[in-house]
Short mmCIF file of C-alpha atoms and ligand atoms in Angstrom, two decimals:
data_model
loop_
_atom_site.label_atom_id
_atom_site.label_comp_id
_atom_site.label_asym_id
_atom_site.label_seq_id
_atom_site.Cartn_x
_atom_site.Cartn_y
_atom_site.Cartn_z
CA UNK I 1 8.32 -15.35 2.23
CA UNK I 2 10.71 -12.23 2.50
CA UNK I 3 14.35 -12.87 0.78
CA UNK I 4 16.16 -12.62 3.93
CA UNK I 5 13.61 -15.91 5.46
CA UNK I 6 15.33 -17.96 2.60
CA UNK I 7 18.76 -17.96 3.87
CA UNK I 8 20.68 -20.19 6.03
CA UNK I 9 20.11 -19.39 9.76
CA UNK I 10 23.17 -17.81 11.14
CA UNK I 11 23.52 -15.37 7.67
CA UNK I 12 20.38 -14.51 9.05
CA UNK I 13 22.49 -12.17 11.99
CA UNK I 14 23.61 -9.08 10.65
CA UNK I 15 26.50 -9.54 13.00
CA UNK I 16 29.40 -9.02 10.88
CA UNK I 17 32.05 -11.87 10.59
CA UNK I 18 35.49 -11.66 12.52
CA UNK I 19 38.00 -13.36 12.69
CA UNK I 20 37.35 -14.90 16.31
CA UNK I 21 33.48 -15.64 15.12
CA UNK I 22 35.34 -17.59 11.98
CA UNK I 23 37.56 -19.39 14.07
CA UNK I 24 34.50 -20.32 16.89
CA UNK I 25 32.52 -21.97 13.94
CA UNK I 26 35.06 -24.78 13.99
CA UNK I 27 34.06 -25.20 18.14
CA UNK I 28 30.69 -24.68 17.43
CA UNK I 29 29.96 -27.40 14.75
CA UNK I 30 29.37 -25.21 12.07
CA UNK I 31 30.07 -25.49 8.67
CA UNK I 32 32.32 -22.51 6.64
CA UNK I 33 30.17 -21.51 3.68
CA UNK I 34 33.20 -19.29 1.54
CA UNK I 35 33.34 -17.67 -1.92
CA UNK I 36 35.50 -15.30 -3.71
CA UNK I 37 34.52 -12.11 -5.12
CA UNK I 38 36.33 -9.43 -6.98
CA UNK I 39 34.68 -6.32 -7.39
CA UNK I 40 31.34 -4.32 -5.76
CA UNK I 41 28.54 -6.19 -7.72
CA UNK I 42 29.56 -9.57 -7.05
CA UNK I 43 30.79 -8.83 -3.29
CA UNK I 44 27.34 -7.77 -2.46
CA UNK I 45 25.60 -10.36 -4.24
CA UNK I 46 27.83 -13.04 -2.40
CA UNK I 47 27.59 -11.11 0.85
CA UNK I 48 23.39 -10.85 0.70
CA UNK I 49 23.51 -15.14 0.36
CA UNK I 50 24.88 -14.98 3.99
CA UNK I 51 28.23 -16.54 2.96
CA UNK I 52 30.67 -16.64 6.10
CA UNK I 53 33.57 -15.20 4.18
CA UNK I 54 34.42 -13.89 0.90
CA UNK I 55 38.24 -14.50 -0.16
CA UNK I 56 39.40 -11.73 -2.86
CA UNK I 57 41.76 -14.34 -4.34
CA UNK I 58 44.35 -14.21 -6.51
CA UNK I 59 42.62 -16.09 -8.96
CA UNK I 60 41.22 -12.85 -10.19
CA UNK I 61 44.47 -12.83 -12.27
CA UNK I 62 43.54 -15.84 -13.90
CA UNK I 63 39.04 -15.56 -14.12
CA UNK I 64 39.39 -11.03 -14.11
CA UNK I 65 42.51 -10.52 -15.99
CA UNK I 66 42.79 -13.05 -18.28
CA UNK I 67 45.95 -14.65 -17.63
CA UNK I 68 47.11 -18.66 -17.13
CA UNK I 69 48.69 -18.49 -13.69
CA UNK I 70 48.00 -16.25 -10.84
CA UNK I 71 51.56 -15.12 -10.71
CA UNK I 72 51.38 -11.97 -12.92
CA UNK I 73 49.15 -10.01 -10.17
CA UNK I 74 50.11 -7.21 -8.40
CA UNK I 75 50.11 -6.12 -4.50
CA UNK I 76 48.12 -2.95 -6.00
CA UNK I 77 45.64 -4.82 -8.00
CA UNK I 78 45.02 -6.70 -4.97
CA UNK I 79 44.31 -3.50 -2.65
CA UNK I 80 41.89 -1.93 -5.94
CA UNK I 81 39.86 -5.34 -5.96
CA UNK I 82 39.77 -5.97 -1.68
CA UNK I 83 38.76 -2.16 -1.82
CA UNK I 84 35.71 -2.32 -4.00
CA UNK I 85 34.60 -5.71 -2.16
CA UNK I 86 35.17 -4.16 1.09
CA UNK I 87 32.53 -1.56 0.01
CA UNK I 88 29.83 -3.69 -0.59
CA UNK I 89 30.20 -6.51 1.85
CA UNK I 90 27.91 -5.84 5.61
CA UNK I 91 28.65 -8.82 7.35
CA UNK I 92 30.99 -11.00 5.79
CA UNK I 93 34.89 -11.77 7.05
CA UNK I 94 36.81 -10.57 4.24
CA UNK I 95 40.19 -12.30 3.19
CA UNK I 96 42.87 -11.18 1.03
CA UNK I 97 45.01 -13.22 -1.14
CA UNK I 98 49.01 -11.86 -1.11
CA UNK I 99 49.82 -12.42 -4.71
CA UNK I 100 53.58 -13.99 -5.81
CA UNK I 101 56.74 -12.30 -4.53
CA UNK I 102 54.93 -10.10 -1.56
CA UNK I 103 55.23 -12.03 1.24
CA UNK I 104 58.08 -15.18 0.52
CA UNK I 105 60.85 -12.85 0.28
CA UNK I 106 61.11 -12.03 3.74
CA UNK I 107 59.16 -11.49 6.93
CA UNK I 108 59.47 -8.22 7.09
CA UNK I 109 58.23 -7.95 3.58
CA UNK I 110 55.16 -9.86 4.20
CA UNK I 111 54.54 -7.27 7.21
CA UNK I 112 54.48 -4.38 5.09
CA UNK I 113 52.71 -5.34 2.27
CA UNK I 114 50.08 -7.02 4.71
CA UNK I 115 50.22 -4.08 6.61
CA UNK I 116 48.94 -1.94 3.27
CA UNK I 117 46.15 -4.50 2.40
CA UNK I 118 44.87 -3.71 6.02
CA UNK I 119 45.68 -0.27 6.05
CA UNK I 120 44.55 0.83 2.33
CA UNK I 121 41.09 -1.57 2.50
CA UNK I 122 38.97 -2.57 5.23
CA UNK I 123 39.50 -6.08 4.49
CA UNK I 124 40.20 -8.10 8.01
CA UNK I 125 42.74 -10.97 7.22
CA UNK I 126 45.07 -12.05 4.39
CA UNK I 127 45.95 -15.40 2.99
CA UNK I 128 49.51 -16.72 1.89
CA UNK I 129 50.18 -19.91 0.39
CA UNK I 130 52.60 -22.10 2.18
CA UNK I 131 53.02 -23.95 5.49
CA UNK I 132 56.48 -25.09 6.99
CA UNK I 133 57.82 -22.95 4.23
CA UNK I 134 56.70 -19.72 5.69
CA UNK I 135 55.95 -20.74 8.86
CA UNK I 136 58.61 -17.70 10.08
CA UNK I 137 56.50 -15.17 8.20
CA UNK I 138 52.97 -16.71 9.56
CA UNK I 139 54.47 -16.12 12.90
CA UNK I 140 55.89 -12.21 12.51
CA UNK I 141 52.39 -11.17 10.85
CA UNK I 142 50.44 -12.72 13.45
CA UNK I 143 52.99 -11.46 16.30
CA UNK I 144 52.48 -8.00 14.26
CA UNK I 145 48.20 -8.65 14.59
CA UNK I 146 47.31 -9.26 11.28
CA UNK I 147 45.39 -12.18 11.17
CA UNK I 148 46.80 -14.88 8.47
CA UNK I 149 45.19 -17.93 6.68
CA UNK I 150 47.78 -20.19 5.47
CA UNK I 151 47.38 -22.42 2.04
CA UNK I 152 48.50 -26.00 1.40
CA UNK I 153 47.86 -28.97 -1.05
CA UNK I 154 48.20 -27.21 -4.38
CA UNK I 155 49.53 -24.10 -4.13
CA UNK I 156 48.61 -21.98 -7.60
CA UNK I 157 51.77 -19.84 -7.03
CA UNK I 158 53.93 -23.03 -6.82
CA UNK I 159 52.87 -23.60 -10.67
CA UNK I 160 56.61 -23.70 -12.01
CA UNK I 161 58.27 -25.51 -9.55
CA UNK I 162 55.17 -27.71 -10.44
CA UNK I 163 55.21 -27.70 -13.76
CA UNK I 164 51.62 -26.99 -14.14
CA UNK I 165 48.49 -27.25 -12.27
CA UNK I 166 45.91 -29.49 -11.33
CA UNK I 167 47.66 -32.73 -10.13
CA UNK I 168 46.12 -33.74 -6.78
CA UNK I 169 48.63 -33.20 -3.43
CA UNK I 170 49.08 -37.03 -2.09
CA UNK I 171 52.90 -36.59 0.40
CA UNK I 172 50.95 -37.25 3.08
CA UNK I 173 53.86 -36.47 5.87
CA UNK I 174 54.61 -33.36 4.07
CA UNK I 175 51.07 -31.91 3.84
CA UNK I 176 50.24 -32.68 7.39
CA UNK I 177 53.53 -31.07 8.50
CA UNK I 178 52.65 -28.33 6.58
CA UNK I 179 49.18 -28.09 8.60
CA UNK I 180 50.87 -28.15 11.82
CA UNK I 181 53.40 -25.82 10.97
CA UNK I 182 50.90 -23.00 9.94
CA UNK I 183 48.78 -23.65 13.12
CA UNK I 184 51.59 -23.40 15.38
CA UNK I 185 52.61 -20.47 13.95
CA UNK I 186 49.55 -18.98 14.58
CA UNK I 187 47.60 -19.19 11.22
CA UNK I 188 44.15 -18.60 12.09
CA UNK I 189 42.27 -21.04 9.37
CA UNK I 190 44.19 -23.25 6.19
CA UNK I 191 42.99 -23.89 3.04
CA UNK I 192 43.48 -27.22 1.69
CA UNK I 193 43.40 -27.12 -2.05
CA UNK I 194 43.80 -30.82 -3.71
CA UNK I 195 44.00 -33.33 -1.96
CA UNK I 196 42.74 -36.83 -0.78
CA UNK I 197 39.18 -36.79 0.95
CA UNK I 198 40.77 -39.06 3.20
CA UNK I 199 43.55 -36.42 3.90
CA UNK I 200 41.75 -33.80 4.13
CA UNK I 201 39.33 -35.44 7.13
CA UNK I 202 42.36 -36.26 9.16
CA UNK I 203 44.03 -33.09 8.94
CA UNK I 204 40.88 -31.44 9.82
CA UNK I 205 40.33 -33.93 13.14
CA UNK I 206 43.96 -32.66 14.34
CA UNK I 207 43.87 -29.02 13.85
CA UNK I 208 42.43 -26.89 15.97
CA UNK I 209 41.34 -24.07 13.55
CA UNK I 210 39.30 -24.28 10.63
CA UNK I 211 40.08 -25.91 7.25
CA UNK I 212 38.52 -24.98 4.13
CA UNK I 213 38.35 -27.25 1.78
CA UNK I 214 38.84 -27.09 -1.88
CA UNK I 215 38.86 -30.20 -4.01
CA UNK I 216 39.66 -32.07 -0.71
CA UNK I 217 36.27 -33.44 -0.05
CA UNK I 218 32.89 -32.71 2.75
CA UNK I 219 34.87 -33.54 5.99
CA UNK I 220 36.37 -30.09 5.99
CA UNK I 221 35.22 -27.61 8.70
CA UNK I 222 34.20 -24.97 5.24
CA UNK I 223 34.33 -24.97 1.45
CA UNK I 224 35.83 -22.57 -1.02
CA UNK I 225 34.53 -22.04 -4.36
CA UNK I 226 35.71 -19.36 -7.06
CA UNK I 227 32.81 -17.51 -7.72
CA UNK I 228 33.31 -17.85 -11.63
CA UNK I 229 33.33 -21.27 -11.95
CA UNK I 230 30.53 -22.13 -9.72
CA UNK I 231 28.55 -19.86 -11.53
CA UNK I 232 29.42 -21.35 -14.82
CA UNK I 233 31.11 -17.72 -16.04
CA UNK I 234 34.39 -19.95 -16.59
CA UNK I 235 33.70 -21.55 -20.24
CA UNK I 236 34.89 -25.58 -20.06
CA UNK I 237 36.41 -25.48 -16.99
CA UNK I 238 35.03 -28.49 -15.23
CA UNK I 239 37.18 -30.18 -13.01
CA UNK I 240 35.50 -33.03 -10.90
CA UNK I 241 35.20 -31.01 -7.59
CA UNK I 242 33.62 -28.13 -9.00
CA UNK I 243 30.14 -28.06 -8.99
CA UNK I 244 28.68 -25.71 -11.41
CA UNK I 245 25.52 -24.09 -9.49
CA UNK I 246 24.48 -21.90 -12.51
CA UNK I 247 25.29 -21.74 -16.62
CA UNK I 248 25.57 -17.78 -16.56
CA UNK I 249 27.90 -17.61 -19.50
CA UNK I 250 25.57 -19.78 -22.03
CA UNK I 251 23.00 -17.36 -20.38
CA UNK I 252 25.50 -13.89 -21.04
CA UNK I 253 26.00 -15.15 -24.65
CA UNK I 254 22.43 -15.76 -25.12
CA UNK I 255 20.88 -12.66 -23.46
CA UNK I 256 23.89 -10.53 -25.45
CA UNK I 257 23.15 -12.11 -28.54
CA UNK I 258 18.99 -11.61 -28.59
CA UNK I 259 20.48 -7.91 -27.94
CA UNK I 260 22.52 -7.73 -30.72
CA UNK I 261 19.74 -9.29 -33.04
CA UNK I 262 16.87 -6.41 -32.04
CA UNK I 263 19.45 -3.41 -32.21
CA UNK I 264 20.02 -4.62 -35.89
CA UNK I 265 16.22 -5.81 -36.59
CA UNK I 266 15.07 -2.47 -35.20
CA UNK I 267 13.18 -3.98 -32.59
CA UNK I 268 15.18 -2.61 -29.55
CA UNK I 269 14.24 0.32 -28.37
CA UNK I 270 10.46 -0.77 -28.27
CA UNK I 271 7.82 1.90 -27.00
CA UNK I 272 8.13 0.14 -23.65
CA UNK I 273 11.65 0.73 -23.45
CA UNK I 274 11.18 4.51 -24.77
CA UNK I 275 10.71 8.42 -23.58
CA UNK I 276 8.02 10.79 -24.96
O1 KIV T 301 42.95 -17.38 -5.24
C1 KIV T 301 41.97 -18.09 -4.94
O2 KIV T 301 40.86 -17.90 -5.41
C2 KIV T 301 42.21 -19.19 -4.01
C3 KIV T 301 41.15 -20.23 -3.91
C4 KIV T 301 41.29 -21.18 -5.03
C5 KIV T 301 41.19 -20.92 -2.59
O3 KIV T 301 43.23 -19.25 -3.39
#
């Protein structure tokens, strides 16, 4: 069996993911498979498993950088990351998360530095968090053609009006307003980060774009992972939605640590792993 006979059918076309084909998999039945990637290697890992989309998300400030929120992160650090995923990924819709302060101060803000993202990487789409909040912005990007997916339940960038993260989204009026309000403004696809399965479901039955679910339960029209934590890079993270599909930092630690041992034992270089 070749590698490309193991994936999922429709990764199978080497048609490349737009935004239309992402928004007719909602019509069609069929289920959003998305992850986020941050640089070359991982893109075009991610991209070879036939995912639908990969989302270069903010996050990378928190699982790249290092830091506790995802407010620190930079428009420019967003272009250098969505430019070296850009280069790997063939078929993939790309997505690219606005970070803090680029798009809420005004419309026409959110227009330029959207308009850069599009410009300065070949990424397809961007993502803001919000929903009646910026429901004025969703509307001049789209009305300016750049395609925008809107983000509501817990919104990471929200963390100190919040007071910290983590705390499932249960206003129920508020987060389906919020839904309506970024469809009607012409979002083309919502995340829904946190909240009740229940939620979640009937949100998805109303809209008529796709939601993509994360922590808010399998009646979603797609899921959303970060990369690192379903790969188990993330040491200890573990909250009850994420499903760790690998251990790869026990493995890292492990595989860097037999190194370390046969550098200092002499071992490594062996004549396998040596020129005459
Ligand atoms: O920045 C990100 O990775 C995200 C996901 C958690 C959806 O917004």
């Amino acid at each position: 069996m070749d590698d490309n006979q193991k994936l999922p059918a429709d990764a199978k076309s080497a048609a490349p993911v737009t935004v239309p084909r992402f928004v007719a998999a909602k019509r069609q039945k069929r289920r959003l498979a998305v992850l986020t990637a941050y640089d070359y290697t991982w893109a075009g890992i991610v991209d070879a498993a036939g995912v639908d989309a990969i989302l270069v998300g903010d996050t990378l400030g928190m699982v790249v950088q290092g830091h506790d929120t995802t407010l620190p992160v930079t428009l420019d650090e967003m272009i250098y990351h969505a430019e070296m995923v850009t280069r790997a990924v063939k078929r993939a819709l790309v997505i690219v998360d606005m970070p803090f302060m680029t798009y809420q101060v005004s419309p026409e803000t959110a227009i330029a530095n959207a308009g850069r993202i599009l410009k300065e990487t070949r990424a397809a789409c961007v993502k803001i968090e919000g929903g009646v909040n910026q429901a004025e912005t969703i509307r001049a990007m789209t009305a300016a053609d750049i395609p925008v997916m809107a983000h509501v339940g817990l919104k990471p960038q929200s963390v100190r009006m919040l007071g910290g993260m983590g705390k499932i989204q249960r206003d129920e009026q508020r987060l389906l307003d919020d839904a309506r309000a970024a469809q009607d403004a012409g979002a083309f696809g919502i995340v829904l980060e946190l909240i009740p399965r229940q939620l979640a479901a009937a949100i998805t039955a109303e809209l008529e774009i796709p939601t993509i679910g994360i922590g808010a339960g399998p009646d979603c029209d797609g899921q959303v992972l970060v990369l690192n934590d379903m790969l188990g890079l993330t040491d200890g993270f573990q909250p009850k939605f994420l499903k760790r599909y690998a251990e790869l930092h026990g493995e890292a630690v492990q595989a860097a640590t037999q190194y370390v041992t046969e550098v200092r034992e002499g071992s490594f270089p062996d004549d396998a792993h040596s020129h005459d």
